Amino acid sequence: MPVGQPVPGPAGAARPGWAGPGAQPLSPMPGLPQQRRVVAGRPAREPWWQREGVISRVLAVAGVAVTLIGVVMLLVLAAQAGFFGPVPRVVAGGLFSAALVGVGARVFAKPGGRVGGIALAATGIAGGYLDVVAMTTMYRWLDPVVGYVVAFGIAAGGVALAMRWNSQGLAVLVTAGAAVLAPFVSTELMLLVGFLIVLQIAALPVQLVRDWPWLHVIRTIPAVLGTLLAVVGTALDSGAGPDRYQALAAAIVIAVTGLTGAVLAGRLRAGDVTASLSFGAATVPMLAAPVLFSGRTGPTVVAGAVAAVLLLVAAVPWVPKLGAAARIPGHLAVVSALAGAVALFEACVGVTEVQTLPTALFVVAMGFLAAAGQQRSRFAAALGAVYGGLGALAFLFRADPATLAGQVEAEAHLGISTALSAVFLLAVLAVAAWTARRLGLLDRESDAAVLSVFAGIGGLYAVTALTVSLGVATGSRDGFLAGHGIATVIWMAAATAALLFGLRRLSRKSPQAKVALVAGLLLTGAALAKLFLFDLATLAGLLRAAAFLVVGVLLLMVGTRYARAFADLDART
């Protein structure tokens, strides 16, 4: 009987798992050992620890880490314990590192020696870098400039070897190993920051040749963290005068290096998002740099300069000829615009007082919204909306409803600055409406109706704050009351306009007509409630009479038009 052929059972007996020709297979009999079914064409997936090269890579990375820690112990712990002298320690570290690089090159050239060769070479190059850091910062044998130059040569040689071997892992191991262990060798923070920046710059030319996203991150993050720590520490140390400018210079170099790398990568590979994100991280120390200086001028100048440069980079793609020459990808423009918007906010806060901050934020919001409408950019519109929201919050903090309702609070906090902020709030709403139409956000009547309601609420609040603030600014005892009386009339006028707008479109049965009628009726009720509950108790005789007369005339007019509109509608149907 052939091997693998099922053994026939007794005559007439059904075999387990078989129900006859054409029938579906029965479920396996319970109690029998089951075999795992393997789908044809899909081989069973091996565990990760059995895959080729995984264990060797893990062991190689562990070997690099342990060996570099040994180098640090040789340079630092031996010095603390008094073992050997400085010269033997440094010479031993240098010779050991050079030997590792040489052995790594020989191993790499042999079959199957790629992983081991990369690990040995990375360990040797990073060890040599740490040796230079120790000679510069710990033993003071090298001037910092000379130390940076030598360290740059070692790092650049490691990166060049990585490009020759086409190994992103080698470049990452060299950069990460030197950056992580350099703080244990260096004795001064600013010198350490310099060596971290050297690593960032040394790996920059790779952008022109290789698409190595991990190297973007590894070469940027250590320099960013070190510089950010230096900025914060220097800001907290009131006596560190020269260090402030060193920290500022370090932040500038990191940002410029990040921008250069992102532009170079974007010109060659438009989809290199990692380079743009790394540039965004590189701007963080520069955004924190204003805290290095006290007063208003220093922080404002730093933040304003950063905002100008970043927003200029973001606007380059909008200029046809310049954008075609620079070839800045969209994601880099977005990152630059976002960082520039943060810097611009810092400049606004630094240059204004509490009462003028809303105006500054509204002006910036108008600029972003106008640019968004001109270029049909939803991202710029989002930035404008954020600035408008921040301005509205600052405006509400200054002119909240309790302040508008109380004469004592209004006369203490409101004035020309509040009135100016209210005017710019109205301007922002107008520009936002134009931008929304340009972006197609008002194409659907339902969306237009909803946005109109929110814009109307904001506009009425701004008008109320404007009239009350102007009344208070006159210095008259009745200025506050006159402002509220004018606000009530404006409320009723707006309600009348909304009702007339809705009645004019009543026959179309459009969503805009329904929303306008409902909003007009609600606003009419609000105006009447304000008239009887607030104005009647607070306004003087002549102002009270004028408010009642104007509101009454408007009610008569809109009531007559309302009745005629529905009569015409009934006549048509």
Short mmCIF file of N, CA and C in Angstrom, two decimals, residues 186-271:
data_model
loop_
_atom_site.label_atom_id
_atom_site.label_comp_id
_atom_site.label_asym_id
_atom_site.label_seq_id
_atom_site.Cartn_x
_atom_site.Cartn_y
_atom_site.Cartn_z
N SER A 186 32.66 64.63 29.48
CA SER A 186 32.81 66.07 29.51
C SER A 186 32.54 66.61 30.92
N THR A 187 33.20 67.72 31.25
CA THR A 187 33.04 68.34 32.55
C THR A 187 32.34 69.69 32.48
N GLU A 188 32.11 70.23 31.28
CA GLU A 188 31.44 71.51 31.12
C GLU A 188 30.31 71.36 30.11
N LEU A 189 29.16 71.93 30.45
CA LEU A 189 27.98 71.75 29.61
C LEU A 189 28.15 72.41 28.26
N MET A 190 28.68 73.64 28.21
CA MET A 190 28.80 74.33 26.93
C MET A 190 29.79 73.64 26.01
N LEU A 191 30.89 73.09 26.56
CA LEU A 191 31.81 72.33 25.73
C LEU A 191 31.16 71.06 25.21
N LEU A 192 30.36 70.42 26.07
CA LEU A 192 29.63 69.22 25.63
C LEU A 192 28.68 69.56 24.49
N VAL A 193 27.97 70.68 24.61
CA VAL A 193 27.06 71.09 23.54
C VAL A 193 27.82 71.27 22.23
N GLY A 194 29.02 71.83 22.31
CA GLY A 194 29.81 72.00 21.10
C GLY A 194 30.13 70.67 20.42
N PHE A 195 30.49 69.65 21.21
CA PHE A 195 30.80 68.34 20.62
C PHE A 195 29.54 67.68 20.06
N LEU A 196 28.39 67.90 20.68
CA LEU A 196 27.14 67.36 20.13
C LEU A 196 26.78 68.04 18.81
N ILE A 197 27.05 69.34 18.73
CA ILE A 197 26.79 70.06 17.48
C ILE A 197 27.75 69.58 16.39
N VAL A 198 28.99 69.27 16.76
CA VAL A 198 29.94 68.73 15.79
C VAL A 198 29.42 67.44 15.18
N LEU A 199 28.82 66.58 16.01
CA LEU A 199 28.23 65.34 15.48
C LEU A 199 27.08 65.65 14.51
N GLN A 200 26.27 66.64 14.86
CA GLN A 200 25.16 67.00 13.97
C GLN A 200 25.66 67.49 12.62
N ILE A 201 26.70 68.33 12.63
CA ILE A 201 27.21 68.89 11.39
C ILE A 201 27.95 67.83 10.57
N ALA A 202 28.70 66.95 11.25
CA ALA A 202 29.50 65.95 10.53
C ALA A 202 28.63 65.01 9.73
N ALA A 203 27.43 64.73 10.22
CA ALA A 203 26.53 63.81 9.51
C ALA A 203 25.67 64.52 8.47
N LEU A 204 25.83 65.84 8.32
CA LEU A 204 25.00 66.59 7.37
C LEU A 204 25.20 66.20 5.92
N PRO A 205 26.45 65.98 5.43
CA PRO A 205 26.61 65.65 4.01
C PRO A 205 25.92 64.37 3.56
N VAL A 206 25.56 63.51 4.50
CA VAL A 206 24.87 62.27 4.11
C VAL A 206 23.56 62.57 3.39
N GLN A 207 22.96 63.74 3.70
CA GLN A 207 21.69 64.10 3.09
C GLN A 207 21.79 64.14 1.56
N LEU A 208 22.99 64.43 1.06
CA LEU A 208 23.17 64.57 -0.39
C LEU A 208 23.31 63.24 -1.10
N VAL A 209 23.56 62.18 -0.36
CA VAL A 209 23.89 60.90 -0.99
C VAL A 209 22.91 59.80 -0.61
N ARG A 210 22.57 59.70 0.67
CA ARG A 210 21.80 58.56 1.16
C ARG A 210 20.46 59.03 1.75
N ASP A 211 19.50 58.13 1.66
CA ASP A 211 18.21 58.34 2.32
C ASP A 211 18.22 57.54 3.62
N TRP A 212 18.78 58.15 4.65
CA TRP A 212 18.94 57.49 5.96
C TRP A 212 18.12 58.27 7.00
N PRO A 213 16.85 57.96 7.13
CA PRO A 213 16.01 58.75 8.04
C PRO A 213 16.42 58.66 9.50
N TRP A 214 16.89 57.48 9.95
CA TRP A 214 17.26 57.35 11.35
C TRP A 214 18.44 58.25 11.70
N LEU A 215 19.32 58.47 10.77
CA LEU A 215 20.46 59.34 11.04
C LEU A 215 20.02 60.78 11.25
N HIS A 216 18.95 61.21 10.54
CA HIS A 216 18.41 62.55 10.77
C HIS A 216 18.08 62.74 12.25
N VAL A 217 17.41 61.75 12.80
CA VAL A 217 16.94 61.85 14.18
C VAL A 217 18.09 61.76 15.16
N ILE A 218 18.98 60.78 14.95
CA ILE A 218 20.06 60.53 15.91
C ILE A 218 21.04 61.69 15.96
N ARG A 219 21.29 62.33 14.84
CA ARG A 219 22.26 63.43 14.85
C ARG A 219 21.65 64.73 15.37
N THR A 220 20.32 64.83 15.43
CA THR A 220 19.67 66.07 15.83
C THR A 220 19.28 66.08 17.30
N ILE A 221 18.65 65.00 17.78
CA ILE A 221 18.08 65.00 19.12
C ILE A 221 19.11 65.27 20.22
N PRO A 222 20.30 64.61 20.23
CA PRO A 222 21.26 64.91 21.30
C PRO A 222 21.67 66.38 21.35
N ALA A 223 21.93 66.98 20.18
CA ALA A 223 22.31 68.39 20.16
C ALA A 223 21.17 69.27 20.66
N VAL A 224 19.93 68.93 20.29
CA VAL A 224 18.78 69.71 20.72
C VAL A 224 18.61 69.63 22.24
N LEU A 225 18.68 68.43 22.79
CA LEU A 225 18.49 68.27 24.23
C LEU A 225 19.61 68.97 25.01
N GLY A 226 20.85 68.81 24.55
CA GLY A 226 21.96 69.46 25.24
C GLY A 226 21.85 70.98 25.20
N THR A 227 21.51 71.53 24.04
CA THR A 227 21.39 72.99 23.93
C THR A 227 20.19 73.50 24.71
N LEU A 228 19.10 72.77 24.69
CA LEU A 228 17.93 73.20 25.46
C LEU A 228 18.25 73.22 26.96
N LEU A 229 18.98 72.21 27.41
CA LEU A 229 19.40 72.20 28.82
C LEU A 229 20.32 73.38 29.12
N ALA A 230 21.21 73.70 28.19
CA ALA A 230 22.10 74.84 28.39
C ALA A 230 21.33 76.16 28.41
N VAL A 231 20.31 76.30 27.55
CA VAL A 231 19.51 77.53 27.52
C VAL A 231 18.76 77.71 28.83
N VAL A 232 18.11 76.66 29.29
CA VAL A 232 17.34 76.76 30.53
C VAL A 232 18.25 77.00 31.72
N GLY A 233 19.36 76.24 31.79
CA GLY A 233 20.28 76.43 32.90
C GLY A 233 20.91 77.81 32.92
N THR A 234 21.25 78.33 31.77
CA THR A 234 21.83 79.66 31.70
C THR A 234 20.81 80.73 32.07
N ALA A 235 19.56 80.53 31.66
CA ALA A 235 18.52 81.49 32.00
C ALA A 235 18.26 81.53 33.51
N LEU A 236 18.36 80.39 34.16
CA LEU A 236 18.15 80.35 35.60
C LEU A 236 19.34 80.90 36.38
N ASP A 237 20.53 80.91 35.78
CA ASP A 237 21.74 81.42 36.42
C ASP A 237 21.89 82.89 36.06
N SER A 238 21.55 83.75 36.99
CA SER A 238 21.55 85.19 36.68
C SER A 238 22.96 85.74 36.47
N GLY A 239 23.98 85.02 36.95
CA GLY A 239 25.32 85.56 36.82
C GLY A 239 26.07 85.11 35.59
N ALA A 240 25.46 84.26 34.77
CA ALA A 240 26.14 83.72 33.59
C ALA A 240 25.90 84.62 32.40
N GLY A 241 26.65 85.74 32.34
CA GLY A 241 26.46 86.68 31.25
C GLY A 241 26.96 86.18 29.92
N PRO A 242 28.27 85.86 29.79
CA PRO A 242 28.78 85.38 28.49
C PRO A 242 28.14 84.08 28.02
N ASP A 243 27.76 83.23 28.98
CA ASP A 243 27.16 81.96 28.59
C ASP A 243 25.84 82.15 27.85
N ARG A 244 25.16 83.25 28.08
CA ARG A 244 23.89 83.50 27.40
C ARG A 244 24.10 83.59 25.88
N TYR A 245 25.13 84.29 25.50
CA TYR A 245 25.40 84.44 24.07
C TYR A 245 25.95 83.14 23.48
N GLN A 246 26.67 82.37 24.27
CA GLN A 246 27.13 81.07 23.78
C GLN A 246 25.94 80.13 23.58
N ALA A 247 25.01 80.13 24.52
CA ALA A 247 23.82 79.29 24.36
C ALA A 247 22.99 79.75 23.17
N LEU A 248 22.87 81.06 22.99
CA LEU A 248 22.14 81.58 21.83
C LEU A 248 22.82 81.18 20.53
N ALA A 249 24.16 81.27 20.49
CA ALA A 249 24.90 80.87 19.29
C ALA A 249 24.71 79.39 19.00
N ALA A 250 24.73 78.56 20.05
CA ALA A 250 24.52 77.13 19.85
C ALA A 250 23.12 76.86 19.29
N ALA A 251 22.12 77.54 19.81
CA ALA A 251 20.76 77.36 19.30
C ALA A 251 20.65 77.78 17.83
N ILE A 252 21.33 78.87 17.48
CA ILE A 252 21.30 79.32 16.08
C ILE A 252 21.96 78.30 15.17
N VAL A 253 23.11 77.78 15.58
CA VAL A 253 23.83 76.81 14.74
C VAL A 253 23.00 75.55 14.54
N ILE A 254 22.37 75.07 15.60
CA ILE A 254 21.55 73.86 15.48
C ILE A 254 20.38 74.10 14.53
N ALA A 255 19.71 75.25 14.66
CA ALA A 255 18.57 75.54 13.78
C ALA A 255 19.01 75.68 12.33
N VAL A 256 20.12 76.38 12.10
CA VAL A 256 20.61 76.56 10.72
C VAL A 256 21.03 75.22 10.13
N THR A 257 21.70 74.38 10.93
CA THR A 257 22.09 73.06 10.44
C THR A 257 20.87 72.22 10.11
N GLY A 258 19.88 72.26 10.97
CA GLY A 258 18.65 71.51 10.69
C GLY A 258 17.94 71.99 9.45
N LEU A 259 17.89 73.32 9.26
CA LEU A 259 17.25 73.87 8.07
C LEU A 259 18.03 73.49 6.81
N THR A 260 19.35 73.57 6.88
CA THR A 260 20.17 73.20 5.72
C THR A 260 19.96 71.75 5.33
N GLY A 261 19.97 70.87 6.33
CA GLY A 261 19.75 69.45 6.04
C GLY A 261 18.37 69.19 5.47
N ALA A 262 17.36 69.86 6.01
CA ALA A 262 16.00 69.64 5.51
C ALA A 262 15.84 70.15 4.08
N VAL A 263 16.45 71.30 3.77
CA VAL A 263 16.36 71.84 2.41
C VAL A 263 17.09 70.94 1.42
N LEU A 264 18.29 70.48 1.81
CA LEU A 264 19.04 69.59 0.92
C LEU A 264 18.28 68.28 0.69
N ALA A 265 17.73 67.72 1.75
CA ALA A 265 16.98 66.47 1.60
C ALA A 265 15.71 66.69 0.78
N GLY A 266 15.05 67.83 0.98
CA GLY A 266 13.82 68.10 0.24
C GLY A 266 14.07 68.31 -1.25
N ARG A 267 15.19 68.89 -1.60
CA ARG A 267 15.49 69.09 -3.02
C ARG A 267 15.73 67.77 -3.73
N LEU A 268 16.30 66.78 -3.03
CA LEU A 268 16.60 65.49 -3.65
C LEU A 268 15.47 64.48 -3.47
N ARG A 269 14.82 64.53 -2.31
CA ARG A 269 13.75 63.57 -2.01
C ARG A 269 12.60 64.35 -1.40
N ALA A 270 11.61 64.66 -2.23
CA ALA A 270 10.50 65.50 -1.77
C ALA A 270 9.68 64.82 -0.69
N GLY A 271 9.75 63.52 -0.59
CA GLY A 271 8.96 62.81 0.42
C GLY A 271 9.69 62.55 1.72
#
